């Protein structure tokens, strides 16, 4: 079993941190719509004004999950993530940077680049 070494071994953890940062920023940035979701009882409470807040948080949680899986794969199993994992992160971040240059999508570009290194 090949062990993943160097900075690449830390990319799962950095994705977890990126997802955590995304979620914390979302809690502050979208405090009002999130409070409205809770005030409306959560069940079927996401309306037009709350959609961005909801998906902002969901994306943060998804990043944490993907980071955990990558971290587990590289540190516990000693395996590289599949190339498609790095390419998908790169593609999402490139599209995100083009559509929203003033965003955190920039953080994913170096992470994807490191994941794609041989």
mmCIF file of N, CA and C in Angstrom:
data_model
loop_
_atom_site.group_PDB
_atom_site.id
_atom_site.type_symbol
_atom_site.label_atom_id
_atom_site.label_comp_id
_atom_site.label_asym_id
_atom_site.label_seq_id
_atom_site.Cartn_x
_atom_site.Cartn_y
_atom_site.Cartn_z
ATOM 1 N N UNK A 1 0.847 -1.178 0.000
ATOM 2 C CA UNK A 1 0.000 0.000 0.000
ATOM 3 C C UNK A 1 0.895 1.244 0.000
ATOM 4 N N UNK A 2 0.759 2.104 -0.991
ATOM 5 C CA UNK A 2 1.517 3.356 -1.055
ATOM 6 C C UNK A 2 0.956 4.356 -0.071
ATOM 7 N N UNK A 3 1.819 4.982 0.657
ATOM 8 C CA UNK A 3 1.382 6.018 1.591
ATOM 9 C C UNK A 3 1.390 7.367 0.879
ATOM 10 N N UNK A 4 0.396 8.162 1.126
ATOM 11 C CA UNK A 4 0.336 9.516 0.596
ATOM 12 C C UNK A 4 1.180 10.368 1.532
ATOM 13 N N UNK A 5 2.078 11.169 0.966
ATOM 14 C CA UNK A 5 2.971 11.948 1.817
ATOM 15 C C UNK A 5 2.969 13.423 1.415
ATOM 16 N N UNK A 6 3.667 14.202 2.225
ATOM 17 C CA UNK A 6 3.826 15.624 1.942
ATOM 18 C C UNK A 6 2.541 16.406 2.135
ATOM 19 N N UNK A 7 2.519 17.539 1.475
ATOM 20 C CA UNK A 7 1.380 18.452 1.627
ATOM 21 C C UNK A 7 0.080 17.832 1.110
ATOM 22 N N UNK A 8 0.188 16.956 0.124
ATOM 23 C CA UNK A 8 -1.006 16.311 -0.431
ATOM 24 C C UNK A 8 -1.776 15.561 0.661
ATOM 25 N N UNK A 9 -1.057 14.998 1.609
ATOM 26 C CA UNK A 9 -1.666 14.237 2.712
ATOM 27 C C UNK A 9 -2.566 15.123 3.561
ATOM 28 N N UNK A 10 -2.358 16.437 3.526
ATOM 29 C CA UNK A 10 -3.133 17.379 4.343
ATOM 30 C C UNK A 10 -4.351 17.955 3.620
ATOM 31 N N UNK A 11 -4.554 17.619 2.362
ATOM 32 C CA UNK A 11 -5.628 18.246 1.592
ATOM 33 C C UNK A 11 -7.024 17.888 2.090
ATOM 34 N N UNK A 12 -7.206 16.711 2.626
ATOM 35 C CA UNK A 12 -8.512 16.382 3.213
ATOM 36 C C UNK A 12 -8.810 17.300 4.381
ATOM 37 N N UNK A 13 -7.811 17.477 5.244
ATOM 38 C CA UNK A 13 -7.978 18.363 6.394
ATOM 39 C C UNK A 13 -8.220 19.800 5.945
ATOM 40 N N UNK A 14 -7.517 20.261 4.898
ATOM 41 C CA UNK A 14 -7.742 21.641 4.434
ATOM 42 C C UNK A 14 -9.140 21.809 3.844
ATOM 43 N N UNK A 15 -9.668 20.754 3.217
ATOM 44 C CA UNK A 15 -11.049 20.827 2.725
ATOM 45 C C UNK A 15 -12.036 20.894 3.889
ATOM 46 N N UNK A 16 -11.755 20.157 4.969
ATOM 47 C CA UNK A 16 -12.594 20.244 6.160
ATOM 48 C C UNK A 16 -12.571 21.670 6.690
ATOM 49 N N UNK A 17 -11.384 22.259 6.794
ATOM 50 C CA UNK A 17 -11.269 23.639 7.282
ATOM 51 C C UNK A 17 -11.975 24.629 6.359
ATOM 52 N N UNK A 18 -11.861 24.418 5.052
ATOM 53 C CA UNK A 18 -12.539 25.290 4.092
ATOM 54 C C UNK A 18 -14.050 25.200 4.274
ATOM 55 N N UNK A 19 -14.565 23.981 4.446
ATOM 56 C CA UNK A 19 -15.996 23.798 4.685
ATOM 57 C C UNK A 19 -16.443 24.418 5.994
ATOM 58 N N UNK A 20 -15.611 24.302 7.029
ATOM 59 C CA UNK A 20 -15.924 24.908 8.324
ATOM 60 C C UNK A 20 -15.956 26.430 8.206
ATOM 61 N N UNK A 21 -14.954 26.992 7.536
ATOM 62 C CA UNK A 21 -14.918 28.442 7.307
ATOM 63 C C UNK A 21 -16.158 28.884 6.530
ATOM 64 N N UNK A 22 -16.503 28.130 5.495
ATOM 65 C CA UNK A 22 -17.674 28.440 4.671
ATOM 66 C C UNK A 22 -18.935 28.457 5.526
ATOM 67 N N UNK A 23 -19.079 27.488 6.398
ATOM 68 C CA UNK A 23 -20.262 27.388 7.249
ATOM 69 C C UNK A 23 -20.321 28.533 8.259
ATOM 70 N N UNK A 24 -19.195 28.836 8.894
ATOM 71 C CA UNK A 24 -19.157 29.931 9.877
ATOM 72 C C UNK A 24 -19.475 31.262 9.201
ATOM 73 N N UNK A 25 -18.878 31.507 8.037
ATOM 74 C CA UNK A 25 -19.173 32.742 7.294
ATOM 75 C C UNK A 25 -20.660 32.792 6.957
ATOM 76 N N UNK A 26 -21.219 31.649 6.539
ATOM 77 C CA UNK A 26 -22.637 31.591 6.199
ATOM 78 C C UNK A 26 -23.544 31.903 7.376
ATOM 79 N N UNK A 27 -23.155 31.448 8.561
ATOM 80 C CA UNK A 27 -23.956 31.731 9.749
ATOM 81 C C UNK A 27 -24.027 33.226 10.035
ATOM 82 N N UNK A 28 -22.938 33.936 9.771
ATOM 83 C CA UNK A 28 -22.926 35.389 9.980
ATOM 84 C C UNK A 28 -23.563 36.124 8.803
ATOM 85 N N UNK A 29 -23.184 35.728 7.594
ATOM 86 C CA UNK A 29 -23.656 36.407 6.390
ATOM 87 C C UNK A 29 -25.173 36.261 6.215
ATOM 88 N N UNK A 30 -25.684 35.116 6.589
ATOM 89 C CA UNK A 30 -27.100 34.817 6.378
ATOM 90 C C UNK A 30 -27.863 34.640 7.695
ATOM 91 N N UNK A 31 -27.426 35.319 8.737
ATOM 92 C CA UNK A 31 -28.057 35.164 10.057
ATOM 93 C C UNK A 31 -29.562 35.399 10.001
ATOM 94 N N UNK A 32 -29.981 36.467 9.338
ATOM 95 C CA UNK A 32 -31.415 36.803 9.317
ATOM 96 C C UNK A 32 -32.255 35.749 8.603
ATOM 97 N N UNK A 33 -31.904 35.348 7.357
ATOM 98 C CA UNK A 33 -32.728 34.313 6.718
ATOM 99 C C UNK A 33 -32.679 32.975 7.458
ATOM 100 N N UNK A 34 -31.545 32.645 8.076
ATOM 101 C CA UNK A 34 -31.467 31.399 8.834
ATOM 102 C C UNK A 34 -32.362 31.449 10.067
ATOM 103 N N UNK A 35 -32.404 32.597 10.720
ATOM 104 C CA UNK A 35 -33.301 32.766 11.858
ATOM 105 C C UNK A 35 -34.756 32.634 11.411
ATOM 106 N N UNK A 36 -35.048 33.125 10.227
ATOM 107 C CA UNK A 36 -36.412 33.026 9.699
ATOM 108 C C UNK A 36 -36.795 31.571 9.443
ATOM 109 N N UNK A 37 -35.849 30.789 8.940
ATOM 110 C CA UNK A 37 -36.113 29.359 8.724
ATOM 111 C C UNK A 37 -36.465 28.686 10.049
ATOM 112 N N UNK A 38 -35.686 28.965 11.078
ATOM 113 C CA UNK A 38 -35.936 28.390 12.404
ATOM 114 C C UNK A 38 -37.276 28.891 12.951
ATOM 115 N N UNK A 39 -37.539 30.195 12.809
ATOM 116 C CA UNK A 39 -38.789 30.771 13.312
ATOM 117 C C UNK A 39 -40.009 30.176 12.615
ATOM 118 N N UNK A 40 -39.828 29.776 11.361
ATOM 119 C CA UNK A 40 -40.935 29.178 10.601
ATOM 120 C C UNK A 40 -41.078 27.677 10.866
ATOM 121 N N UNK A 41 -40.308 27.159 11.808
ATOM 122 C CA UNK A 41 -40.452 25.759 12.197
ATOM 123 C C UNK A 41 -39.628 24.779 11.386
ATOM 124 N N UNK A 42 -38.739 25.251 10.546
ATOM 125 C CA UNK A 42 -37.815 24.474 9.718
ATOM 126 C C UNK A 42 -38.507 23.633 8.639
ATOM 127 N N UNK A 43 -39.574 22.929 8.983
ATOM 128 C CA UNK A 43 -40.253 22.088 7.987
ATOM 129 C C UNK A 43 -40.820 22.952 6.864
ATOM 130 N N UNK A 44 -40.373 22.726 5.652
ATOM 131 C CA UNK A 44 -40.837 23.440 4.460
ATOM 132 C C UNK A 44 -40.727 24.951 4.632
ATOM 133 N N UNK A 45 -39.685 25.402 5.333
ATOM 134 C CA UNK A 45 -39.545 26.816 5.693
ATOM 135 C C UNK A 45 -38.580 27.585 4.807
ATOM 136 N N UNK A 46 -38.063 26.955 3.770
ATOM 137 C CA UNK A 46 -37.097 27.637 2.901
ATOM 138 C C UNK A 46 -37.846 28.229 1.713
ATOM 139 N N UNK A 47 -38.018 29.557 1.762
ATOM 140 C CA UNK A 47 -38.659 30.277 0.669
ATOM 141 C C UNK A 47 -37.612 30.952 -0.205
ATOM 142 N N UNK A 48 -38.068 31.798 -1.099
ATOM 143 C CA UNK A 48 -37.162 32.482 -2.038
ATOM 144 C C UNK A 48 -36.041 33.236 -1.340
ATOM 145 N N UNK A 49 -36.353 33.893 -0.238
ATOM 146 C CA UNK A 49 -35.358 34.707 0.464
ATOM 147 C C UNK A 49 -34.354 33.851 1.232
ATOM 148 N N UNK A 50 -34.730 32.628 1.554
ATOM 149 C CA UNK A 50 -33.877 31.766 2.379
ATOM 150 C C UNK A 50 -33.053 30.754 1.577
ATOM 151 N N UNK A 51 -33.324 30.629 0.299
ATOM 152 C CA UNK A 51 -32.659 29.597 -0.516
ATOM 153 C C UNK A 51 -31.142 29.744 -0.501
ATOM 154 N N UNK A 52 -30.635 30.939 -0.732
ATOM 155 C CA UNK A 52 -29.178 31.136 -0.770
ATOM 156 C C UNK A 52 -28.546 30.778 0.566
ATOM 157 N N UNK A 53 -29.187 31.166 1.648
ATOM 158 C CA UNK A 53 -28.664 30.863 2.983
ATOM 159 C C UNK A 53 -28.611 29.348 3.204
ATOM 160 N N UNK A 54 -29.669 28.670 2.853
ATOM 161 C CA UNK A 54 -29.742 27.227 3.040
ATOM 162 C C UNK A 54 -28.643 26.516 2.256
ATOM 163 N N UNK A 55 -28.514 26.845 0.968
ATOM 164 C CA UNK A 55 -27.529 26.158 0.144
ATOM 165 C C UNK A 55 -26.104 26.568 0.477
ATOM 166 N N UNK A 56 -25.918 27.779 0.954
ATOM 167 C CA UNK A 56 -24.590 28.197 1.396
ATOM 168 C C UNK A 56 -24.124 27.278 2.527
ATOM 169 N N UNK A 57 -24.992 27.043 3.508
ATOM 170 C CA UNK A 57 -24.638 26.161 4.621
ATOM 171 C C UNK A 57 -24.494 24.710 4.167
ATOM 172 N N UNK A 58 -25.379 24.239 3.319
ATOM 173 C CA UNK A 58 -25.298 22.858 2.848
ATOM 174 C C UNK A 58 -23.986 22.607 2.110
ATOM 175 N N UNK A 59 -23.536 23.593 1.321
ATOM 176 C CA UNK A 59 -22.268 23.444 0.597
ATOM 177 C C UNK A 59 -21.107 23.355 1.581
ATOM 178 N N UNK A 60 -21.153 24.133 2.651
ATOM 179 C CA UNK A 60 -20.116 24.062 3.681
ATOM 180 C C UNK A 60 -20.067 22.689 4.325
ATOM 181 N N UNK A 61 -21.240 22.134 4.663
ATOM 182 C CA UNK A 61 -21.286 20.799 5.260
ATOM 183 C C UNK A 61 -20.787 19.740 4.273
ATOM 184 N N UNK A 62 -21.136 19.906 2.993
ATOM 185 C CA UNK A 62 -20.689 18.951 1.982
ATOM 186 C C UNK A 62 -19.162 19.000 1.825
ATOM 187 N N UNK A 63 -18.603 20.199 1.862
ATOM 188 C CA UNK A 63 -17.140 20.317 1.809
ATOM 189 C C UNK A 63 -16.484 19.611 2.987
ATOM 190 N N UNK A 64 -17.063 19.763 4.171
ATOM 191 C CA UNK A 64 -16.512 19.078 5.345
ATOM 192 C C UNK A 64 -16.583 17.559 5.163
ATOM 193 N N UNK A 65 -17.679 17.061 4.637
ATOM 194 C CA UNK A 65 -17.823 15.621 4.408
ATOM 195 C C UNK A 65 -16.808 15.125 3.380
ATOM 196 N N UNK A 66 -16.684 15.842 2.272
ATOM 197 C CA UNK A 66 -15.710 15.449 1.250
ATOM 198 C C UNK A 66 -14.293 15.500 1.802
ATOM 199 N N UNK A 67 -14.006 16.517 2.600
ATOM 200 C CA UNK A 67 -12.694 16.620 3.227
ATOM 201 C C UNK A 67 -12.430 15.465 4.169
ATOM 202 N N UNK A 68 -13.438 15.095 4.949
ATOM 203 C CA UNK A 68 -13.292 13.965 5.866
ATOM 204 C C UNK A 68 -13.005 12.683 5.086
ATOM 205 N N UNK A 69 -13.755 12.458 4.014
ATOM 206 C CA UNK A 69 -13.556 11.244 3.218
ATOM 207 C C UNK A 69 -12.162 11.219 2.599
ATOM 208 N N UNK A 70 -11.707 12.365 2.084
ATOM 209 C CA UNK A 70 -10.361 12.437 1.502
ATOM 210 C C UNK A 70 -9.307 12.212 2.581
ATOM 211 N N UNK A 71 -9.500 12.807 3.746
ATOM 212 C CA UNK A 71 -8.563 12.649 4.851
ATOM 213 C C UNK A 71 -8.495 11.180 5.282
ATOM 214 N N UNK A 72 -9.632 10.539 5.423
ATOM 215 C CA UNK A 72 -9.699 9.138 5.806
ATOM 216 C C UNK A 72 -9.000 8.259 4.775
ATOM 217 N N UNK A 73 -9.265 8.521 3.504
ATOM 218 C CA UNK A 73 -8.685 7.718 2.430
ATOM 219 C C UNK A 73 -7.167 7.831 2.429
ATOM 220 N N UNK A 74 -6.665 9.068 2.560
ATOM 221 C CA UNK A 74 -5.216 9.270 2.473
ATOM 222 C C UNK A 74 -4.484 8.874 3.751
ATOM 223 N N UNK A 75 -5.039 9.187 4.910
ATOM 224 C CA UNK A 75 -4.332 8.930 6.168
ATOM 225 C C UNK A 75 -4.587 7.542 6.734
ATOM 226 N N UNK A 76 -5.800 7.060 6.649
ATOM 227 C CA UNK A 76 -6.119 5.755 7.230
ATOM 228 C C UNK A 76 -5.860 4.601 6.264
ATOM 229 N N UNK A 77 -6.128 4.838 4.996
ATOM 230 C CA UNK A 77 -5.964 3.778 4.001
ATOM 231 C C UNK A 77 -4.682 3.931 3.187
ATOM 232 N N UNK A 78 -4.035 5.108 3.276
ATOM 233 C CA UNK A 78 -2.795 5.336 2.532
ATOM 234 C C UNK A 78 -2.993 5.419 1.032
ATOM 235 N N UNK A 79 -4.207 5.740 0.613
ATOM 236 C CA UNK A 79 -4.530 5.790 -0.824
ATOM 237 C C UNK A 79 -4.713 7.226 -1.288
ATOM 238 N N UNK A 80 -4.403 7.451 -2.536
ATOM 239 C CA UNK A 80 -4.668 8.744 -3.169
ATOM 240 C C UNK A 80 -6.168 8.876 -3.413
ATOM 241 N N UNK A 81 -6.643 10.105 -3.473
ATOM 242 C CA UNK A 81 -8.017 10.314 -3.933
ATOM 243 C C UNK A 81 -8.034 10.056 -5.437
ATOM 244 N N UNK A 82 -9.163 9.638 -5.982
ATOM 245 C CA UNK A 82 -9.228 9.459 -7.438
ATOM 246 C C UNK A 82 -8.981 10.787 -8.151
ATOM 247 N N UNK A 83 -8.387 10.718 -9.325
ATOM 248 C CA UNK A 83 -8.117 11.933 -10.101
ATOM 249 C C UNK A 83 -9.399 12.730 -10.332
ATOM 250 N N UNK A 84 -10.508 12.044 -10.524
ATOM 251 C CA UNK A 84 -11.786 12.728 -10.764
ATOM 252 C C UNK A 84 -12.160 13.634 -9.595
ATOM 253 N N UNK A 85 -11.755 13.283 -8.374
ATOM 254 C CA UNK A 85 -12.019 14.106 -7.199
ATOM 255 C C UNK A 85 -11.342 15.466 -7.355
ATOM 256 N N UNK A 86 -10.063 15.466 -7.662
ATOM 257 C CA UNK A 86 -9.330 16.721 -7.861
ATOM 258 C C UNK A 86 -9.842 17.512 -9.050
ATOM 259 N N UNK A 87 -10.113 16.812 -10.156
ATOM 260 C CA UNK A 87 -10.609 17.504 -11.358
ATOM 261 C C UNK A 87 -11.982 18.130 -11.119
ATOM 262 N N UNK A 88 -12.831 17.435 -10.373
ATOM 263 C CA UNK A 88 -14.164 17.973 -10.086
ATOM 264 C C UNK A 88 -14.071 19.209 -9.199
ATOM 265 N N UNK A 89 -13.232 19.149 -8.170
ATOM 266 C CA UNK A 89 -13.034 20.332 -7.324
ATOM 267 C C UNK A 89 -12.490 21.481 -8.160
ATOM 268 N N UNK A 90 -11.523 21.191 -9.018
ATOM 269 C CA UNK A 90 -10.967 22.231 -9.887
ATOM 270 C C UNK A 90 -12.049 22.822 -10.784
ATOM 271 N N UNK A 91 -12.839 21.974 -11.428
ATOM 272 C CA UNK A 91 -13.895 22.457 -12.324
ATOM 273 C C UNK A 91 -14.924 23.318 -11.614
ATOM 274 N N UNK A 92 -15.373 22.864 -10.444
ATOM 275 C CA UNK A 92 -16.351 23.634 -9.674
ATOM 276 C C UNK A 92 -15.767 24.994 -9.295
ATOM 277 N N UNK A 93 -14.512 24.993 -8.862
ATOM 278 C CA UNK A 93 -13.897 26.250 -8.421
ATOM 279 C C UNK A 93 -13.626 27.203 -9.580
ATOM 280 N N UNK A 94 -13.228 26.678 -10.732
ATOM 281 C CA UNK A 94 -13.012 27.537 -11.903
ATOM 282 C C UNK A 94 -14.325 28.186 -12.329
ATOM 283 N N UNK A 95 -15.382 27.399 -12.416
ATOM 284 C CA UNK A 95 -16.697 27.952 -12.765
ATOM 285 C C UNK A 95 -17.129 28.965 -11.711
ATOM 286 N N UNK A 96 -16.916 28.639 -10.441
ATOM 287 C CA UNK A 96 -17.271 29.557 -9.359
ATOM 288 C C UNK A 96 -16.505 30.863 -9.415
ATOM 289 N N UNK A 97 -15.208 30.794 -9.687
ATOM 290 C CA UNK A 97 -14.380 32.004 -9.778
ATOM 291 C C UNK A 97 -14.834 32.873 -10.945
ATOM 292 N N UNK A 98 -15.191 32.247 -12.058
ATOM 293 C CA UNK A 98 -15.658 33.013 -13.224
ATOM 294 C C UNK A 98 -17.001 33.676 -12.921
ATOM 295 N N UNK A 99 -17.909 32.926 -12.326
ATOM 296 C CA UNK A 99 -19.251 33.455 -12.046
ATOM 297 C C UNK A 99 -19.267 34.427 -10.871
ATOM 298 N N UNK A 100 -18.394 34.193 -9.874
ATOM 299 C CA UNK A 100 -18.368 35.019 -8.657
ATOM 300 C C UNK A 100 -16.914 35.269 -8.240
ATOM 301 N N UNK A 101 -16.228 36.194 -8.924
ATOM 302 C CA UNK A 101 -14.810 36.426 -8.591
ATOM 303 C C UNK A 101 -14.586 36.840 -7.131
ATOM 304 N N UNK A 102 -15.523 37.557 -6.539
ATOM 305 C CA UNK A 102 -15.382 37.979 -5.139
ATOM 306 C C UNK A 102 -16.023 36.902 -4.253
ATOM 307 N N UNK A 103 -15.368 35.746 -4.184
ATOM 308 C CA UNK A 103 -15.909 34.623 -3.418
ATOM 309 C C UNK A 103 -14.768 33.773 -2.882
ATOM 310 N N UNK A 104 -15.117 32.754 -2.150
ATOM 311 C CA UNK A 104 -14.133 31.846 -1.597
ATOM 312 C C UNK A 104 -13.737 30.716 -2.533
ATOM 313 N N UNK A 105 -14.272 30.702 -3.746
ATOM 314 C CA UNK A 105 -13.910 29.648 -4.691
ATOM 315 C C UNK A 105 -12.405 29.620 -4.954
ATOM 316 N N UNK A 106 -11.748 30.756 -4.785
ATOM 317 C CA UNK A 106 -10.300 30.842 -4.970
ATOM 318 C C UNK A 106 -9.576 29.874 -4.038
ATOM 319 N N UNK A 107 -10.130 29.630 -2.856
ATOM 320 C CA UNK A 107 -9.472 28.743 -1.884
ATOM 321 C C UNK A 107 -9.352 27.311 -2.396
ATOM 322 N N UNK A 108 -10.270 26.901 -3.224
ATOM 323 C CA UNK A 108 -10.249 25.529 -3.738
ATOM 324 C C UNK A 108 -9.264 25.290 -4.856
ATOM 325 N N UNK A 109 -8.832 26.344 -5.538
ATOM 326 C CA UNK A 109 -7.926 26.155 -6.676
ATOM 327 C C UNK A 109 -6.591 25.528 -6.270
ATOM 328 N N UNK A 110 -5.900 26.071 -5.267
ATOM 329 C CA UNK A 110 -4.634 25.413 -4.899
ATOM 330 C C UNK A 110 -4.855 24.019 -4.300
ATOM 331 N N UNK A 111 -5.961 23.832 -3.593
ATOM 332 C CA UNK A 111 -6.238 22.508 -3.030
ATOM 333 C C UNK A 111 -6.416 21.483 -4.153
ATOM 334 N N UNK A 112 -7.176 21.853 -5.179
ATOM 335 C CA UNK A 112 -7.371 20.955 -6.318
ATOM 336 C C UNK A 112 -6.048 20.696 -7.025
ATOM 337 N N UNK A 113 -5.250 21.737 -7.205
ATOM 338 C CA UNK A 113 -3.946 21.581 -7.854
ATOM 339 C C UNK A 113 -3.050 20.603 -7.108
ATOM 340 N N UNK A 114 -3.025 20.714 -5.801
ATOM 341 C CA UNK A 114 -2.205 19.799 -4.992
ATOM 342 C C UNK A 114 -2.755 18.369 -5.071
ATOM 343 N N UNK A 115 -4.069 18.224 -5.038
ATOM 344 C CA UNK A 115 -4.665 16.895 -5.161
ATOM 345 C C UNK A 115 -4.338 16.244 -6.510
ATOM 346 N N UNK A 116 -4.173 17.045 -7.537
ATOM 347 C CA UNK A 116 -3.915 16.527 -8.884
ATOM 348 C C UNK A 116 -2.438 16.205 -9.132
ATOM 349 N N UNK A 117 -1.566 16.659 -8.241
ATOM 350 C CA UNK A 117 -0.129 16.374 -8.403
ATOM 351 C C UNK A 117 0.137 14.877 -8.309
ATOM 352 N N UNK A 118 1.080 14.441 -9.106
ATOM 353 C CA UNK A 118 1.507 13.015 -9.057
ATOM 354 C C UNK A 118 2.525 12.839 -7.970
#
